[in-house]
XYZ file of C-alpha atoms in Angstrom:
451
model
C -152.375 -20.879 69.416
C -154.250 -21.137 66.128
C -158.507 -20.864 66.485
C -160.324 -24.119 66.095
C -164.060 -23.872 65.180
C -166.203 -26.602 65.095
C -169.006 -26.490 62.617
C -171.637 -28.313 60.120
C -170.696 -29.196 56.650
C -173.763 -30.635 55.534
C -172.200 -32.293 52.082
C -173.104 -30.834 48.690
C -176.436 -29.616 47.246
C -177.930 -28.492 44.256
C -178.739 -24.590 44.124
C -182.469 -24.305 45.197
C -184.067 -23.192 41.794
C -186.702 -20.661 42.169
C -189.780 -20.614 44.142
C -187.968 -23.499 45.855
C -186.489 -22.640 49.780
C -182.252 -23.251 50.587
C -181.546 -26.600 51.067
C -181.766 -28.153 54.514
C -180.665 -31.086 56.225
C -179.296 -32.709 59.234
C -175.649 -31.789 59.312
C -172.256 -33.256 59.734
C -169.449 -32.245 62.037
C -165.967 -31.494 62.053
C -162.750 -29.085 62.854
C -162.070 -26.608 61.353
C -158.392 -25.235 61.453
C -158.462 -21.230 60.749
C -155.867 -19.373 59.019
C -152.652 -17.835 60.731
C -154.351 -15.140 59.378
C -157.528 -15.116 61.396
C -155.076 -15.799 64.197
C -153.329 -13.075 63.738
C -157.046 -11.530 63.193
C -157.952 -12.721 67.212
C -155.518 -10.525 68.839
C -155.464 -6.721 69.584
C -151.818 -6.791 70.678
C -149.608 -7.372 67.221
C -146.281 -8.890 67.877
C -143.569 -7.251 65.719
C -139.500 -7.977 64.865
C -137.581 -6.721 68.443
C -136.052 -4.479 66.585
C -138.687 -2.548 65.465
C -139.126 1.408 66.893
C -143.053 1.550 67.376
C -146.175 -0.050 69.159
C -148.942 -0.756 66.315
C -151.062 1.498 66.341
C -154.229 1.165 68.333
C -158.427 2.421 66.571
C -159.885 5.219 68.573
C -162.324 2.561 69.445
C -160.576 0.081 71.429
C -158.791 2.992 73.078
C -161.563 3.947 74.096
C -162.737 0.369 75.700
C -165.528 -0.550 72.975
C -166.923 2.944 73.819
C -166.613 5.816 70.915
C -166.127 4.481 67.906
C -162.513 5.336 65.960
C -162.564 8.520 64.227
C -161.922 9.994 61.037
C -158.041 11.217 61.489
C -157.433 8.476 63.986
C -158.284 6.165 61.165
C -156.145 8.926 58.756
C -153.505 8.033 61.085
C -153.365 4.666 61.801
C -153.617 3.890 57.843
C -150.375 6.656 57.287
C -148.825 4.173 60.442
C -149.293 0.772 59.023
C -148.539 2.499 55.260
C -145.216 3.177 56.366
C -144.136 -0.172 58.396
C -145.173 -2.449 56.186
C -144.111 -3.781 53.016
C -147.050 -5.625 51.887
C -149.710 -2.637 53.014
C -150.981 0.313 49.879
C -153.037 3.460 50.628
C -154.319 4.538 47.969
C -156.805 7.571 47.220
C -160.196 6.040 45.067
C -162.632 9.037 45.012
C -163.739 11.727 46.336
C -167.565 12.346 48.392
C -169.735 15.014 47.582
C -168.431 16.409 51.293
C -164.586 16.481 50.395
C -163.818 13.507 51.921
C -161.431 10.681 50.962
C -162.502 7.108 49.519
C -159.260 5.057 50.546
C -158.689 1.767 49.684
C -156.175 -0.262 51.128
C -154.194 -2.982 50.056
C -152.315 -5.977 51.627
C -150.441 -9.163 50.262
C -150.504 -10.121 46.726
C -147.588 -9.990 44.660
C -148.048 -13.746 42.614
C -150.275 -13.395 39.394
C -152.329 -16.705 40.608
C -153.115 -14.975 43.946
C -156.717 -15.034 44.814
C -158.684 -10.971 45.625
C -160.394 -10.986 48.286
C -162.683 -7.667 48.933
C -163.740 -6.077 51.187
C -166.833 -2.820 51.879
C -166.723 -1.609 55.548
C -169.907 0.752 56.367
C -171.618 1.654 53.293
C -174.216 2.682 55.534
C -172.988 5.597 57.877
C -174.830 4.955 60.542
C -173.330 0.839 60.942
C -169.798 1.743 62.483
C -168.960 -2.229 63.878
C -168.344 -3.707 60.359
C -165.451 -0.664 59.774
C -163.577 -0.506 62.956
C -163.384 -4.519 61.658
C -161.358 -3.628 58.999
C -159.504 -1.616 60.292
C -158.156 -3.211 62.804
C -157.874 -6.528 60.053
C -155.179 -3.797 58.194
C -153.614 -3.020 61.694
C -153.175 -6.667 62.077
C -152.090 -8.008 59.274
C -149.928 -4.998 58.543
C -148.125 -6.032 61.847
C -148.095 -9.590 61.378
C -144.309 -11.511 61.266
C -144.737 -15.004 61.301
C -143.981 -17.091 58.021
C -147.230 -18.448 57.877
C -149.382 -15.226 57.692
C -146.574 -13.769 55.124
C -147.044 -16.923 53.110
C -150.529 -16.667 52.992
C -150.369 -13.167 52.340
C -147.853 -13.575 49.420
C -151.123 -15.593 47.376
C -153.755 -13.914 49.080
C -154.998 -10.137 47.602
C -156.937 -8.160 50.127
C -158.146 -5.312 49.372
C -159.405 -3.604 51.611
C -162.523 -0.022 51.487
C -162.482 0.518 55.085
C -164.250 3.738 54.746
C -167.451 3.391 51.679
C -169.465 6.024 52.898
C -167.199 8.558 55.371
C -170.176 11.628 54.236
C -172.643 9.445 56.179
C -170.232 8.198 58.685
C -170.005 11.879 59.916
C -173.471 12.729 60.046
C -174.040 10.265 61.508
C -177.025 8.884 58.699
C -177.760 5.943 56.918
C -176.955 7.698 53.292
C -174.206 9.696 51.832
C -174.589 13.302 51.781
C -176.761 13.868 48.825
C -179.388 11.324 51.150
C -178.610 8.296 48.687
C -178.644 4.676 49.835
C -174.921 3.501 48.303
C -175.789 0.068 48.883
C -179.260 0.509 46.735
C -176.718 2.349 43.181
C -174.897 -0.605 42.101
C -176.098 -0.173 38.842
C -177.084 3.727 38.001
C -173.714 3.888 39.572
C -175.096 8.261 40.689
C -173.237 8.092 43.367
C -169.522 8.842 43.800
C -169.320 6.382 46.229
C -170.162 3.326 44.506
C -168.443 4.678 40.587
C -164.877 4.308 42.818
C -166.077 0.574 43.934
C -167.368 0.130 40.801
C -164.033 0.692 39.250
C -162.916 -1.124 41.350
C -164.351 -3.877 41.275
C -163.575 -3.519 37.052
C -160.091 -3.141 38.327
C -159.625 -5.959 40.785
C -161.639 -8.578 39.725
C -161.895 -10.059 43.329
C -163.088 -13.676 43.893
C -164.794 -12.493 46.845
C -166.324 -9.662 48.300
C -167.854 -9.544 52.033
C -170.161 -6.535 52.926
C -170.128 -5.230 55.742
C -173.088 -4.096 57.824
C -175.513 -3.702 61.186
C -179.190 -4.052 61.282
C -182.095 -3.049 64.066
C -183.944 -6.476 65.577
C -187.196 -7.329 66.434
C -187.540 -8.721 69.041
C -188.552 -11.844 69.292
C -188.672 -13.078 65.555
C -185.419 -11.581 64.098
C -183.400 -10.912 66.795
C -180.344 -12.837 65.978
C -177.010 -12.099 66.939
C -175.234 -12.468 63.291
C -176.756 -12.510 59.884
C -175.237 -13.969 56.627
C -176.408 -14.043 53.110
C -176.004 -15.096 50.076
C -176.763 -13.407 46.445
C -180.023 -14.877 45.973
C -180.609 -13.721 42.246
C -181.189 -15.599 39.232
C -178.520 -14.224 37.197
C -175.643 -15.405 39.738
C -173.502 -17.889 38.315
C -174.929 -21.908 39.968
C -171.289 -22.215 40.195
C -171.184 -18.551 41.946
C -174.120 -18.907 43.916
C -173.653 -22.224 45.272
C -169.885 -20.780 46.763
C -171.553 -18.124 48.216
C -173.663 -20.558 50.246
C -171.123 -21.847 51.736
C -169.221 -19.800 52.353
C -172.739 -18.501 54.444
C -174.210 -21.733 55.436
C -170.472 -24.207 56.160
C -167.960 -21.346 57.207
C -169.870 -17.596 58.380
C -172.830 -19.235 60.456
C -170.736 -22.020 62.317
C -167.781 -20.187 63.274
C -171.026 -17.366 64.582
C -172.464 -20.429 66.413
C -168.541 -22.079 67.697
C -168.334 -17.954 68.785
C -171.694 -17.912 71.550
C -173.179 -15.847 68.869
C -177.352 -17.005 67.935
C -177.182 -16.418 64.180
C -179.625 -16.948 60.705
C -180.023 -15.967 57.434
C -180.200 -12.605 56.671
C -184.354 -10.820 56.027
C -185.705 -14.603 57.189
C -188.060 -14.226 60.039
C -188.148 -16.994 62.490
C -190.666 -18.530 65.673
C -188.705 -18.566 68.320
C -190.091 -21.673 70.120
C -189.908 -23.542 66.398
C -187.158 -22.245 64.691
C -189.092 -22.284 61.666
C -188.429 -19.660 59.042
C -192.487 -17.501 59.512
C -191.522 -14.373 56.861
C -189.375 -12.813 54.198
C -188.701 -9.168 54.815
C -186.133 -8.573 53.232
C -182.539 -10.601 50.970
C -184.011 -10.411 47.647
C -182.828 -10.627 45.167
C -182.859 -7.716 43.378
C -179.478 -6.376 41.224
C -179.104 -2.979 42.954
C -177.158 -4.533 45.788
C -174.037 -5.042 46.397
C -174.335 -8.009 47.110
C -176.402 -9.740 44.367
C -174.119 -6.989 42.346
C -171.037 -9.398 43.161
C -172.121 -12.280 41.169
C -173.181 -10.592 38.749
C -169.447 -9.666 38.793
C -168.822 -13.374 38.823
C -166.925 -12.871 42.860
C -168.810 -14.592 45.082
C -170.417 -12.294 47.911
C -170.951 -12.239 51.395
C -173.634 -10.217 53.694
C -172.826 -10.117 56.818
C -175.135 -7.653 59.290
C -175.028 -7.637 62.610
C -177.039 -6.440 66.056
C -176.548 -2.996 66.276
C -179.562 -3.128 69.189
C -178.504 -3.526 72.953
C -180.736 -5.922 74.021
C -179.682 -7.620 77.342
C -179.635 -5.468 80.453
C -175.524 -5.113 80.900
C -175.425 -3.712 77.184
C -178.254 -1.109 78.058
C -176.406 0.329 81.780
C -173.372 -0.016 79.448
C -173.543 0.667 75.576
C -170.070 -0.118 75.411
C -170.711 -3.859 75.732
C -172.710 -3.331 73.603
C -170.289 -2.321 70.600
C -167.725 -4.660 71.786
C -170.178 -7.236 70.951
C -170.765 -6.173 67.138
C -167.220 -5.808 66.751
C -166.465 -9.618 67.938
C -169.191 -10.827 66.126
C -168.312 -8.922 62.789
C -164.824 -10.184 63.518
C -165.603 -14.148 63.956
C -167.329 -13.609 60.541
C -164.872 -12.028 58.901
C -161.964 -14.748 60.196
C -164.676 -17.545 59.113
C -164.392 -15.502 55.409
C -160.513 -15.760 55.173
C -160.309 -19.467 56.764
C -163.083 -20.820 53.345
C -160.322 -18.084 51.209
C -157.317 -20.722 52.313
C -160.017 -24.138 52.205
C -161.190 -23.986 49.327
C -158.881 -21.659 47.352
C -159.055 -23.687 44.165
C -162.825 -24.168 44.411
C -162.870 -20.012 44.621
C -160.626 -19.567 41.852
C -162.436 -22.374 39.783
C -166.212 -20.834 40.443
C -164.682 -17.661 39.352
C -163.138 -18.268 35.998
C -165.256 -19.907 34.443
C -168.563 -17.597 36.235
C -166.109 -14.900 33.778
C -166.092 -17.277 30.968
C -169.337 -18.343 30.411
C -170.959 -14.939 29.483
C -169.637 -15.094 26.280
C -170.877 -18.369 24.910
C -174.349 -18.563 27.644
C -177.042 -18.779 25.366
C -179.808 -19.419 28.997
C -182.373 -16.883 29.956
C -182.046 -13.219 31.826
C -184.296 -12.770 34.758
C -185.491 -8.693 35.569
C -187.318 -10.504 39.374
C -187.262 -13.763 41.384
C -184.218 -14.517 43.472
C -183.496 -18.396 44.173
C -186.383 -18.901 47.013
C -188.880 -16.321 44.589
C -190.148 -17.639 41.628
C -190.430 -14.508 39.152
C -193.073 -13.493 37.465
C -193.822 -14.193 33.566
C -193.194 -11.268 32.763
C -189.224 -11.368 34.354
C -188.256 -14.006 32.255
C -185.909 -12.963 28.975
C -186.362 -16.749 27.995
C -184.992 -15.765 24.736
C -182.391 -12.912 25.365
C -181.971 -10.912 22.897
C -178.012 -10.830 20.684
C -177.244 -6.489 22.087
C -178.262 -3.642 21.824
C -178.824 -0.584 20.286
C -178.280 2.541 21.694
C -178.016 6.370 19.548
C -174.720 8.723 19.742
C -177.345 10.794 22.450
C -178.292 7.566 25.075
C -175.172 5.799 24.235
C -173.313 10.042 25.608
C -175.711 9.322 29.076
C -174.433 6.136 30.481
C -170.917 6.418 28.719
C -168.652 5.709 31.567
C -171.286 3.675 33.611
C -171.462 1.081 31.243
C -167.631 1.335 31.234
C -167.472 1.823 35.110
C -169.312 -2.067 34.998
C -166.764 -3.374 32.230
C -169.418 -3.836 29.913
C -168.452 -2.895 25.997
C -169.276 -1.238 22.885
C -168.632 -1.029 20.079
C -169.603 1.431 16.638
C -172.569 0.834 15.061
C -174.127 3.950 12.717
C -174.570 6.954 14.570
C -174.392 5.438 17.965
C -173.083 2.201 19.341
C -173.738 -1.437 19.613
C -173.382 -3.324 22.592
C -172.636 -7.224 22.889
C -174.521 -9.948 25.349
C -171.713 -12.923 24.194
C -169.128 -10.604 26.838
C -167.893 -11.637 30.330
C -171.112 -8.713 31.068
C -173.728 -10.574 29.339
C -176.051 -10.853 32.536
C -175.833 -6.996 33.024
C -176.355 -6.091 30.502
C -180.311 -6.532 29.621
C -180.741 -4.720 33.136
C -178.935 -1.851 33.078
C -180.660 -1.053 28.971
C -183.656 -2.920 28.657
C -186.736 -1.402 28.595
C -188.604 -4.053 31.512
C -185.451 -3.853 33.840
C -186.532 -1.818 36.952
C -183.079 0.104 37.581
C -182.120 0.195 33.593
C -180.040 2.677 32.637
C -181.555 3.604 29.985
C -183.872 2.422 26.563
C -181.759 0.175 24.308
C -183.159 -0.708 21.004
C -183.073 -4.537 21.477
C -181.257 -6.435 18.361
C -182.522 -9.902 17.706
C -181.290 -10.771 14.385
C -178.198 -12.824 15.948
């Protein structure tokens, strides 16, 4: 039977502008019927045709009832088995880490030009494994699902999964990669092999929705919810993409978590345990080098999900497997809500991402070098009248040519160097890469103001 989720659905509100908090108000209730995809995800034993001669593979985590995480060899075997069995699953190697481990991208479904594309980025931080487990189970469940509804949905939805975004960190049990770099702080500079591979996927596949799966350490009693979620807070995000992302968080993911018995909050916001009011913000800002925000600059609806890694109840401390199963279950609920959103609001999503891409060439509005949707930028952080483009000398261009290409930024020859015009879909990304005033810029471009 389909899973049914009851959750609050407020009337659409305008975007919270800089210096203002996100809108609040009493939420109205309506029923959501999750899609056949969510139904397939909700079961660990998948029905296969009677003529099948083998059983769907299980993850190491499932086989151990949550007592340990799935190993690298077990992941490789599972992906190979699903790839062999299912004609709608393809596994490709898209990169190699410094220590020689493969970066694999799994493609499920699609096949139509108008297909909606959803990208799941799992465990960018190597010491946050719960999201990876859900991603592996999802690949298996969707690959082996046989019901017509799921097959129909996957024919019009392409699901891309990067099941282990940081293989070296996973092997070492570290947040960073083999170079000690935080991949989720590298989506502008692209210094890491892992971020470069992901940037190429986003450039080439143009996903409409990107979910970034993480875990966090709790600080009771102010910051200890089972599941936190957040949308892109960058002021450079197109309003349509921003609003659709916030809608995903507030009308789908958080209500689904609460209905499943998990506590939920907005990532980065400490709350009073008695009143529930916000006390302070310790994370979740608007810096574009984080995938949640970079996704919006590349015209995708962005979602960050963080489950609580700490074993707070006594039962979880006594039996760690209970806590690990809870972590995976909460991530699964969030992912089911994402698929329900993608199915129910397909037209809204496609309109938001398409209009965001088209806006770059004609946009003449400001570009922000700081601030967030709930934090006003400083005066020096606003390019109120952005330049027409940036000129780069041949030497400077040689230093950043590959990164610009990975970001999908177009340029043209200009004398001894190149010219990067702002009139392109990457308009609001370009100053962050080339303007000397931007915090994480790649090089100092020469602004061209003679439009």
